[in-house]
Structure formats: C-alpha cells, structure tokens
GROMACS .gro file of C-alpha atoms in nm:
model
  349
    1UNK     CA    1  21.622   8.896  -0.022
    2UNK     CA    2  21.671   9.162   0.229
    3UNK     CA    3  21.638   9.221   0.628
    4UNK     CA    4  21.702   9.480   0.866
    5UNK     CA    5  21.667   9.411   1.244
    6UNK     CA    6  21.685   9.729   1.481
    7UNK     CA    7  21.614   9.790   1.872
    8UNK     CA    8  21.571  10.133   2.017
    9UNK     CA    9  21.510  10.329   2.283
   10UNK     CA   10  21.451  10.676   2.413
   11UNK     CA   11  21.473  10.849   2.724
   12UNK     CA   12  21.279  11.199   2.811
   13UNK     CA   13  21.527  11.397   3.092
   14UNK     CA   14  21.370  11.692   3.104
   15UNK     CA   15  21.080  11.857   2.970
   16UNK     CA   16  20.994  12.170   3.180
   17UNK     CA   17  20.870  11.914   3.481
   18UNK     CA   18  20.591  11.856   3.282
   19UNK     CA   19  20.527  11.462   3.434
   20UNK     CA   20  20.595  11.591   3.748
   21UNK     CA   21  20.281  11.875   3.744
   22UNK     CA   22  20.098  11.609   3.586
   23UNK     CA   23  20.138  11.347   3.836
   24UNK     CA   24  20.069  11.590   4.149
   25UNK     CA   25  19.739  11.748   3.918
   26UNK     CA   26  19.626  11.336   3.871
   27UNK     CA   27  19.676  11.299   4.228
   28UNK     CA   28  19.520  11.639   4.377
   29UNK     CA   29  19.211  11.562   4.126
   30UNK     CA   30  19.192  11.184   4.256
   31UNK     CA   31  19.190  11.294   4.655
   32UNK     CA   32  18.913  11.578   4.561
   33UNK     CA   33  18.699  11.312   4.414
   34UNK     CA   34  18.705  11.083   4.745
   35UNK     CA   35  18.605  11.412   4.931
   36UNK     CA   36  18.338  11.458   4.738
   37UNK     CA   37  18.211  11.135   4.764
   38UNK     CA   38  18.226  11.169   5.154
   39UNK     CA   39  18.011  11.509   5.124
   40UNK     CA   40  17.783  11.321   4.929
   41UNK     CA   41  17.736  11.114   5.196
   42UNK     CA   42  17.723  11.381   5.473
   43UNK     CA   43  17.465  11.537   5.249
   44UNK     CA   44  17.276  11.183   5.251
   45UNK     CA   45  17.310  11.193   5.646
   46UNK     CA   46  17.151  11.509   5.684
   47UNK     CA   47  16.904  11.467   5.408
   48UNK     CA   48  16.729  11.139   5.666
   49UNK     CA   49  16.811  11.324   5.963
   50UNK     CA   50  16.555  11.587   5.872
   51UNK     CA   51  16.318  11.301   5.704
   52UNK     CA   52  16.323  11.125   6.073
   53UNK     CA   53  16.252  11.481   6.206
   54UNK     CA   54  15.967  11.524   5.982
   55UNK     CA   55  15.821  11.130   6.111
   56UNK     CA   56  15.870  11.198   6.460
   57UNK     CA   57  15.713  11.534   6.426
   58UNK     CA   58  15.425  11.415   6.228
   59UNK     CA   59  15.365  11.151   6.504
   60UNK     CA   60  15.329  11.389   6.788
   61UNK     CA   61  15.060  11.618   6.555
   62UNK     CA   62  14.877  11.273   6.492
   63UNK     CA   63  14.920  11.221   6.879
   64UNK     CA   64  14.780  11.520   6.991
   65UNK     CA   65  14.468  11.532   6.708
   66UNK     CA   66  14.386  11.200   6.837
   67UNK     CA   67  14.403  11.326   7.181
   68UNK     CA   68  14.199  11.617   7.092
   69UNK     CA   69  13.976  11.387   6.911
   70UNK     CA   70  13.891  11.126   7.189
   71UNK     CA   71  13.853  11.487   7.406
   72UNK     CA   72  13.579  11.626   7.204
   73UNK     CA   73  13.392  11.246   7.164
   74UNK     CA   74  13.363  11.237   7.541
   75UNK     CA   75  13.223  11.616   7.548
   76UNK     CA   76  12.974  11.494   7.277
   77UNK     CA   77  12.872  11.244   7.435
   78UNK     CA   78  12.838  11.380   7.775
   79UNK     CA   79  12.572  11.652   7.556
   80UNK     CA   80  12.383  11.366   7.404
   81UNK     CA   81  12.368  11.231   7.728
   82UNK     CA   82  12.228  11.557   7.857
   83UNK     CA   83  12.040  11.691   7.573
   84UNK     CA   84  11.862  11.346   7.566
   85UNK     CA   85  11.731  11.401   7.967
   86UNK     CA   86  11.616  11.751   7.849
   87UNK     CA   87  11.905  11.970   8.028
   88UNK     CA   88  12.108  11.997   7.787
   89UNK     CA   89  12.132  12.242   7.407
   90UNK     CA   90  12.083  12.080   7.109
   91UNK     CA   91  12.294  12.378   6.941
   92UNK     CA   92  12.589  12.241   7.196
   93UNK     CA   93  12.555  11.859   7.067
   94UNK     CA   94  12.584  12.021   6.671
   95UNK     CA   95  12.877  12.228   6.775
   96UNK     CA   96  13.041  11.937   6.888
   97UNK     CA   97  12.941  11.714   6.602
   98UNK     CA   98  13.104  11.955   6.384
   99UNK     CA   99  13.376  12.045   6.526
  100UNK     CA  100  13.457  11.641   6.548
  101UNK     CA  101  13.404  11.597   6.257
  102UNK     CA  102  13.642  11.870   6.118
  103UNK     CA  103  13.921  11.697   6.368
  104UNK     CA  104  13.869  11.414   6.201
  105UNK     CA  105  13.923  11.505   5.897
  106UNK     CA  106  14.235  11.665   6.031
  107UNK     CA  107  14.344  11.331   6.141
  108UNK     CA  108  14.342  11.188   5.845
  109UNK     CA  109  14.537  11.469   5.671
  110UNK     CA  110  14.809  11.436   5.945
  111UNK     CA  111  14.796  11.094   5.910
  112UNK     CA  112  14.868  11.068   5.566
  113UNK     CA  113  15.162  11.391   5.563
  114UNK     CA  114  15.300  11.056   5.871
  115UNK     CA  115  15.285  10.819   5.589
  116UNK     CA  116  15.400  11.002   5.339
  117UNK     CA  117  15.711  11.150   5.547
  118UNK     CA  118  15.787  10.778   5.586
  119UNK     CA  119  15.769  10.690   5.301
  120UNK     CA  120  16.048  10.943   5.207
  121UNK     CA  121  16.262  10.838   5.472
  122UNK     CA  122  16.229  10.496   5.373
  123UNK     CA  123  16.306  10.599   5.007
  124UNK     CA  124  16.596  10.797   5.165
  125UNK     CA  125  16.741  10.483   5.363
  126UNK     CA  126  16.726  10.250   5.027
  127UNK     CA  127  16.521  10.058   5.166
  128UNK     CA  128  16.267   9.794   4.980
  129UNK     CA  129  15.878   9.980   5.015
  130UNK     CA  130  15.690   9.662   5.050
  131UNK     CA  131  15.712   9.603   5.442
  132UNK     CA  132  15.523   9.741   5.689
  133UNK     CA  133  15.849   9.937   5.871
  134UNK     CA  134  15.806  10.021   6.240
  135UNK     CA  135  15.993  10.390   6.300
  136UNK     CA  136  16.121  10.394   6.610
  137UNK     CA  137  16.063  10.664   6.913
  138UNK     CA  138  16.382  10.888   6.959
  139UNK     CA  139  16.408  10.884   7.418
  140UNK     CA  140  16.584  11.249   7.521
  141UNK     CA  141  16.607  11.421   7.839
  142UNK     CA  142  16.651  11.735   7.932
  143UNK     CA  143  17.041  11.700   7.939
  144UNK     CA  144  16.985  11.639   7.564
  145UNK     CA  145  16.818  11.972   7.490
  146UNK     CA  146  17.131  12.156   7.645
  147UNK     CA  147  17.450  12.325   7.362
  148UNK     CA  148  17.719  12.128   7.528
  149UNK     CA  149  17.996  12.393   7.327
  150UNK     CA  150  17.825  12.741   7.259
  151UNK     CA  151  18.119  12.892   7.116
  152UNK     CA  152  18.013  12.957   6.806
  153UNK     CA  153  18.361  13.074   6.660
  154UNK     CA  154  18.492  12.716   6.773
  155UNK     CA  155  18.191  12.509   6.637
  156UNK     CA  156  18.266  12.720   6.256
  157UNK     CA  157  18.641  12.641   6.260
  158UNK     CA  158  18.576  12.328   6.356
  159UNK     CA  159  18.295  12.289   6.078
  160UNK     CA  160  18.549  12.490   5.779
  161UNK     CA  161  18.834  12.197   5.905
  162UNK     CA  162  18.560  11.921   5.872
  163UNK     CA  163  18.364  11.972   5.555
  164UNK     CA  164  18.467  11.745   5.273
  165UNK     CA  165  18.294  11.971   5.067
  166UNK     CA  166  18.545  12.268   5.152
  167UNK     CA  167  18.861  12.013   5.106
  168UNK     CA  168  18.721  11.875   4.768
  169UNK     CA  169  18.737  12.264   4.648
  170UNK     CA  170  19.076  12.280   4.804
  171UNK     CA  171  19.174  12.056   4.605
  172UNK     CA  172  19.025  12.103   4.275
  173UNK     CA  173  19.202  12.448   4.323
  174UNK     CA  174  19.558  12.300   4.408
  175UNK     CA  175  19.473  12.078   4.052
  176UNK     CA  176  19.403  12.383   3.849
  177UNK     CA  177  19.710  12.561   4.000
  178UNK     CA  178  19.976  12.246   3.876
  179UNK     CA  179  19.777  12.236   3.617
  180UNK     CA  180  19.866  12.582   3.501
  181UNK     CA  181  20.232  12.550   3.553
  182UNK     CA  182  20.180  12.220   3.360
  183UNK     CA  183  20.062  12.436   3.083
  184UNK     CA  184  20.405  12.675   3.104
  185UNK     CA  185  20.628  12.376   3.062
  186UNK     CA  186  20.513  12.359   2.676
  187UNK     CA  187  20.754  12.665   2.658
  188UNK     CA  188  21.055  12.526   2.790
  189UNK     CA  189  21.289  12.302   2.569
  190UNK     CA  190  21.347  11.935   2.614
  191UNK     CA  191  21.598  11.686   2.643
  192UNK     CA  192  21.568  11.329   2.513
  193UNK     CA  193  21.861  11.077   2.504
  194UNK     CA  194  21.832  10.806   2.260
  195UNK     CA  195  22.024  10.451   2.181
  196UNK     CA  196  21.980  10.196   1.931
  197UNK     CA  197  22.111   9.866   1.806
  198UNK     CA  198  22.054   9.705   1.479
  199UNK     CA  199  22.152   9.532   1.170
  200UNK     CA  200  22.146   9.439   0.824
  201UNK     CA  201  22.140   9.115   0.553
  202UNK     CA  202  22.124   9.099   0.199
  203UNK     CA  203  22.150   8.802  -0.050
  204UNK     CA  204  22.366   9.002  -0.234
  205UNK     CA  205  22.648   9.054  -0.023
  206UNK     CA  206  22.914   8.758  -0.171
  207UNK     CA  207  23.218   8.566  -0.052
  208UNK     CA  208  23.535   8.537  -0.291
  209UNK     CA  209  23.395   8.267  -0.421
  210UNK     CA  210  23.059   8.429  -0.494
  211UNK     CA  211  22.832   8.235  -0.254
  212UNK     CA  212  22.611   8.452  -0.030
  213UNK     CA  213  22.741   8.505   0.264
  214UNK     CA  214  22.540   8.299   0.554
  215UNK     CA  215  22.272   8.490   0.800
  216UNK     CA  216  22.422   8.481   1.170
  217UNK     CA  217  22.770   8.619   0.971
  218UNK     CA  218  22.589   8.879   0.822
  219UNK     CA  219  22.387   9.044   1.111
  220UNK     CA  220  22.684   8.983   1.322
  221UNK     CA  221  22.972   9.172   1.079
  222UNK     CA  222  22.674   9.401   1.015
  223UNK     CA  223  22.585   9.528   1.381
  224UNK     CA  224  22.588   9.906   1.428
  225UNK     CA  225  22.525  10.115   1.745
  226UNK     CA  226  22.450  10.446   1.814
  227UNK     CA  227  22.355  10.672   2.151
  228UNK     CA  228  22.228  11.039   2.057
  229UNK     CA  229  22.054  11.368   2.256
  230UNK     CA  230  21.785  11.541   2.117
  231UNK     CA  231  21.729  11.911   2.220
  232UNK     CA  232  21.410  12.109   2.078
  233UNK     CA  233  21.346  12.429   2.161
  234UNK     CA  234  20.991  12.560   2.142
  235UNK     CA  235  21.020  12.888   1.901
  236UNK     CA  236  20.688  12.922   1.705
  237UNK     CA  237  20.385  12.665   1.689
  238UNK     CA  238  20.105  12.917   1.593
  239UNK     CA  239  20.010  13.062   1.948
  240UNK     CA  240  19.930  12.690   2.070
  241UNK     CA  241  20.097  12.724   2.355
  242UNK     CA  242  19.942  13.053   2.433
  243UNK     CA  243  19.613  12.953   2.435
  244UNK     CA  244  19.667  12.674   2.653
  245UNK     CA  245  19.839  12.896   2.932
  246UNK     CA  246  19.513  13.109   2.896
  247UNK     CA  247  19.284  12.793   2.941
  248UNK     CA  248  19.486  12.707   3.241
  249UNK     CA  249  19.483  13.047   3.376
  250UNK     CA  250  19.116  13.082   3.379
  251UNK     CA  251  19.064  12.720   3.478
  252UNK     CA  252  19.235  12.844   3.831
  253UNK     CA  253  19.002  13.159   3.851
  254UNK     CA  254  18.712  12.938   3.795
  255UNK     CA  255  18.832  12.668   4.113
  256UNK     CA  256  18.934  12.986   4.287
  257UNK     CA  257  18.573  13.167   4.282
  258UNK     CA  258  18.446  12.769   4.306
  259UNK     CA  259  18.628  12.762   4.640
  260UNK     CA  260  18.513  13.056   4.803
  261UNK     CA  261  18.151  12.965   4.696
  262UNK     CA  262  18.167  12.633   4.900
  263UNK     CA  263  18.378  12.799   5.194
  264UNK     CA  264  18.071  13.032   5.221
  265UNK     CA  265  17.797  12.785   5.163
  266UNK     CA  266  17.949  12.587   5.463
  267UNK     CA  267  17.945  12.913   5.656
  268UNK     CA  268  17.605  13.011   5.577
  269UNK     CA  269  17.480  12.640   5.658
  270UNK     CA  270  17.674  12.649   5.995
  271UNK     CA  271  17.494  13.025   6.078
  272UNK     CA  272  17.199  12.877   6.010
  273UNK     CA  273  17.188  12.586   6.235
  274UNK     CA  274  17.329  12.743   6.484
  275UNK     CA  275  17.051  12.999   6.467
  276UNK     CA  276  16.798  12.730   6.431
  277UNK     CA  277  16.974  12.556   6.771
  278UNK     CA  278  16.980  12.878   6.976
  279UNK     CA  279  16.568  12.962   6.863
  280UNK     CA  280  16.495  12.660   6.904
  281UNK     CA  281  16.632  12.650   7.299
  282UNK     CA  282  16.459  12.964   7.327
  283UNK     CA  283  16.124  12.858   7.221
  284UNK     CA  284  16.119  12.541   7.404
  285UNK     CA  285  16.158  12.734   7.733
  286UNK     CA  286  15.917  12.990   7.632
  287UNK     CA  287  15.689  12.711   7.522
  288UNK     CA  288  15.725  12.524   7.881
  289UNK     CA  289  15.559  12.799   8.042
  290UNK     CA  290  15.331  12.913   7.765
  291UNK     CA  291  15.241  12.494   7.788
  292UNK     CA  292  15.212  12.518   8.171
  293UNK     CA  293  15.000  12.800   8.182
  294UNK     CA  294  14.766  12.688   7.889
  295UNK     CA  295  14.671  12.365   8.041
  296UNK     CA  296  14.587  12.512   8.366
  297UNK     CA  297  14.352  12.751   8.145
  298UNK     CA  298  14.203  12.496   7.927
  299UNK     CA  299  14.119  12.243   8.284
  300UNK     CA  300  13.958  12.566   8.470
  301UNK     CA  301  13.752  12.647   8.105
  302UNK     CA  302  13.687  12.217   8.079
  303UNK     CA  303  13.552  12.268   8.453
  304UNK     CA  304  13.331  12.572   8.418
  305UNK     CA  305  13.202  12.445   8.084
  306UNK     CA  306  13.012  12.152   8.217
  307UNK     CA  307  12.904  12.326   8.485
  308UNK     CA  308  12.760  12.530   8.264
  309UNK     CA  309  12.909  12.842   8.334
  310UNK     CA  310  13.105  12.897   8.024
  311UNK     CA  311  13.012  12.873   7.683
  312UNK     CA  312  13.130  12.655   7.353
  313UNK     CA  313  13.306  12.911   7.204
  314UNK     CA  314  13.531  12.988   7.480
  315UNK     CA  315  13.565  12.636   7.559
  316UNK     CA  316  13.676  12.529   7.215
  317UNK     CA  317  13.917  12.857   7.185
  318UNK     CA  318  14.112  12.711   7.528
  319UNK     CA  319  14.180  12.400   7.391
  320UNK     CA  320  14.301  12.539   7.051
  321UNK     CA  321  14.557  12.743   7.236
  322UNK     CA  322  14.630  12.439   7.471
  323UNK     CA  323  14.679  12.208   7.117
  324UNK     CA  324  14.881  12.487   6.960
  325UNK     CA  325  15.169  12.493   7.261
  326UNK     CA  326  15.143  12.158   7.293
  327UNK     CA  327  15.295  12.104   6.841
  328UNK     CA  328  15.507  12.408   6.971
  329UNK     CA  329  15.684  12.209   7.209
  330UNK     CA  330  15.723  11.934   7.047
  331UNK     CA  331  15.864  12.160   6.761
  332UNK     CA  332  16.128  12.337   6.980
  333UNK     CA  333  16.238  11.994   7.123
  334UNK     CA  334  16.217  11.768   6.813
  335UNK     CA  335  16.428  12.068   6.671
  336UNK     CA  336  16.727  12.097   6.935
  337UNK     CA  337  16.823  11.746   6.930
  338UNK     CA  338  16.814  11.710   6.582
  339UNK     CA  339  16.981  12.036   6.519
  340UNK     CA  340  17.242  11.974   6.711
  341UNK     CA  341  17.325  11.639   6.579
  342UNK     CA  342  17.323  11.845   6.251
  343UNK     CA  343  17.544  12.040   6.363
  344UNK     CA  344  17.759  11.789   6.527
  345UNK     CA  345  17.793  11.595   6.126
  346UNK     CA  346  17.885  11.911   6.004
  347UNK     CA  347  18.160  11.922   6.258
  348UNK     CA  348  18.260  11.535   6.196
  349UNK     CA  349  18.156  11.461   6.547
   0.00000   0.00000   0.00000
C-alpha cells in the first residue's frame, strides 16, 4: 500500500501586464455597453416624440377637413334652399354635392392615417392595444416657438459631449486599443514563483524489527518542501503570436473608422434638426401672414359668392388656399416645438 499527499501553489509576477490590459479592455467594453443602452433609449425617446408629432398633426388635418366639411354642408344647403324657391342653379347644388362628398372621403382617410399614427405611438410606448387611449393636446405659446440658444457651434459641442452613442464608440475604441497591447504581451517572457508541500507512505518502509512503520510517522519523517521560479521566454510558437497582434491591430482600425462614423452621424443628425428648427421658424412666420391674408380672401370670396357675384370655382379655389395655410401652420408650429425638444435630448437637456 502506497500514498502520496502534496499541496501546491503558483504565483504569476509578471507576464507582459497582460491581466492588467485585460482588466481595463473588460472594463472599457462593460462602460460602452451601458452607453449604448442609454442611446437606445434616446433613440426610443425620439422615435415617440415624432409618433406624438405625427398624432397631433393628424388631429389638426382631421380638424380642419371637418371644418371644411361642416363649411361646404351649410353652402349646400343654403343652394337647396335656394334652388328649391327657383333662384338658385341646380349645377351649384351638384358642385357642392360633389365636392362634399370628395371631403368626406378625405375625412375618413385622415381619420384613419389619426388612428393608425396612434396606434404606432401606442405600440411605441409598450403599451397594451385594447383600451380606448385618450392622446392628449400639447398647450404652447408663442414664447415656445422661440430658439432660446441659436448658437449653433454651442448646441453641436454640447450634442458631441452628450451623445451616448459617441461615448459608446469612445469606448469600444479605448477596448480595441488595450486590447492590442494585450495582444503584444504574448511576446514578452514571464515569471511564475511556485511552492509546494507534500509527502510520502509506503507499507514497505520497516522498523528494526520489521514492522511497518505507522502512518502519522511516516508522512511526518517523510515531509519535503520546495519554493521554485519559472522563467519562459517566448522564442518560436509558429507565428501565433503574430497573427494575433494583426487581429488586434485591425480590430482598432475597425473601432477607429466605427468612431468617426458615429461622431459624424451625430453631426449630421444635429445639422439636420437644426435646419429643420430654423425652416421651420421661418415658415411659421411666413405662414402667419400668408394665413392672415388668406382668410381675409376666402371671407370677401364667401361674401360675394352668395351674393351671387362670384362663381363656384373661384369660391372653392379660396378656400383651398385658406385650408392649405391653415395644415401649413400647424406644420411649422407642431414642428418647432417638437424640434427643439429633439434637439434639446440630443443635447441631454
């Protein structure tokens, strides 16, 4: 019978501060993944920001078609009324028949593009499709229709400090770098300190008077101990460590070129909503007066119309143009309030 009992232990003290790249890579690739959840949820903020901007618009078209709607039945009426005494034109009461008609039917498409914009923004929200959801009116004034900070060079530094998009790149770029020099430590030698304890019994080993020699005696008279270094330096292991460097190397490029791509992405999307912001503010001013002077049109047309001094034609032509600046204003508004909220996420405002 036979037994050997050892304990051992080894110690790594240097390895080309491989751990040490590791460790910072681990961490660098851990922080890049929390940014990119946050852009994932500044991406979901934006995302029902423009699906409430699509309700809210959609209610003011179905606003204004039902206005134009209840217009045109009082005009048809008031030529059934007159056509029926014998002073009015049959040819007027079809025009207007058809031309409510074809509202209505515009209606309904605007009202279902209103339902189905909701439904997205529900779907957006997460929220359970089987109620009958109430979207609420957005209140602004004119203060709220006004670029508090125009500087545009201030609003994209701002925006390139922000963006968790930008900082996940970062760093994805700072991994890729340690994890390069991670990759030049397989060329460096390494140090490992070692110790160990053990011992040995046999049934064989005999006193003087040829009796085996007990267990605890044995393993105690037995006991050896023994502390050693370990040095290995990396000469040849068929280009292994070659290939890795390379890997590493173009890993970086790849985070590099990834970096830039998101740096400009966040300054295109900045450009752009700042462009959208400052059109916007232009066309709602333009549209004021373009409103203003349409509606004092399309009442002096109404008037002369059922006096009979105007035609249908011209008549129906005002109130197109009156309709039209009416979705153009509520386009220019809808769009500088929501455009600069927009703008105020991408800014972590």
């Amino acid at each position: 019978r036979n037994s050997r009992l050892s304990a051992g232990s080894s110690l790594m003290l240097f390895n080309g501060f491989r751990n040490t790249y590791r460790l910072k890579r681990v961490k660098s690739t851990e922080e890049s993944s929390r940014y990119t959840l946050e852009s994932s949820k500044l991406d979901t903020e934006s995302n029902i920001l423009q699906a409430y901007l699509n309700v809210a618009l959609d209610r003011e078209r179905v606003r204004i078609s039902e206005e134009r709607v209840t217009l045109l039945n009082e005009q048809l009426e008031r030529e059934e009324k007159r056509e029926s005494v014998g002073v009015g034109n049959l040819e007027q009461v079809y025009n207007f028949r058809s031309q409510l008609a074809n509202e209505n039917l515009n209606l309904v498409n605007l009202t279902n593009a209103f339902k189905a914009d909701k439904l997205r923004l529900i779907q957006l929200l997460n929220l359970p499709n089987t109620k009958d959801y109430k979207i609420k009116t957005y209140d602004f004034g004119e203060e709220d229709l006004i670029l508090n900070n125009p500087d545009f060079q201030g609003i994209m530094q701002q925006a390139l400090m922000f963006s968790p998009s930008l900082k996940s790149a970062q760093l994805d770029y700072e991994a890729a770098r340690l994890g390069l020099k991670e990759s030049f430590s397989s060329l460096s030698p390494t140090l490992t300190a070692s110790a160990g304890i053990g011992s040995i019994y046999s049934s064989n080993i005999l006193d003087e008077n040829e009796n085996t020699i007990n267990y605890g005696t044995q393993i105690n008279d037995n006991r050896s101990e023994s502390v050693g270094f370990n040095l290995n330096i990396p000469i040849f292991n068929r280009f292994r460590s070659k290939n890795t460097i390379q890997v590493a190397r173009l890993n970086m490029l790849n985070a590099d070129i990834a970096q830039n791509e998101v740096e400009q992405n966040v300054k295109n999307n900045v450009q752009q909503v700042y462009l959208d912001l400052v059109a916007a503010q232009e066309t709602y001013r333009a549209s004021q007066e373009n409103l203003k002077a349409l509606d004092q049109s399309f009442r002096f047309v109404k008037q002369r119309y059922e006096e009979g001094l105007t035609d249908f034609y011209t008549y129906l032509e005002s109130l197109n143009n009156k309709n039209r600046a009416e979705i153009e204003l509520a386009n220019a508004k809808y769009s500088i309030v929501f455009r600069k909220k927009i703008l105020d996420l991408l800014q972590g405002v």
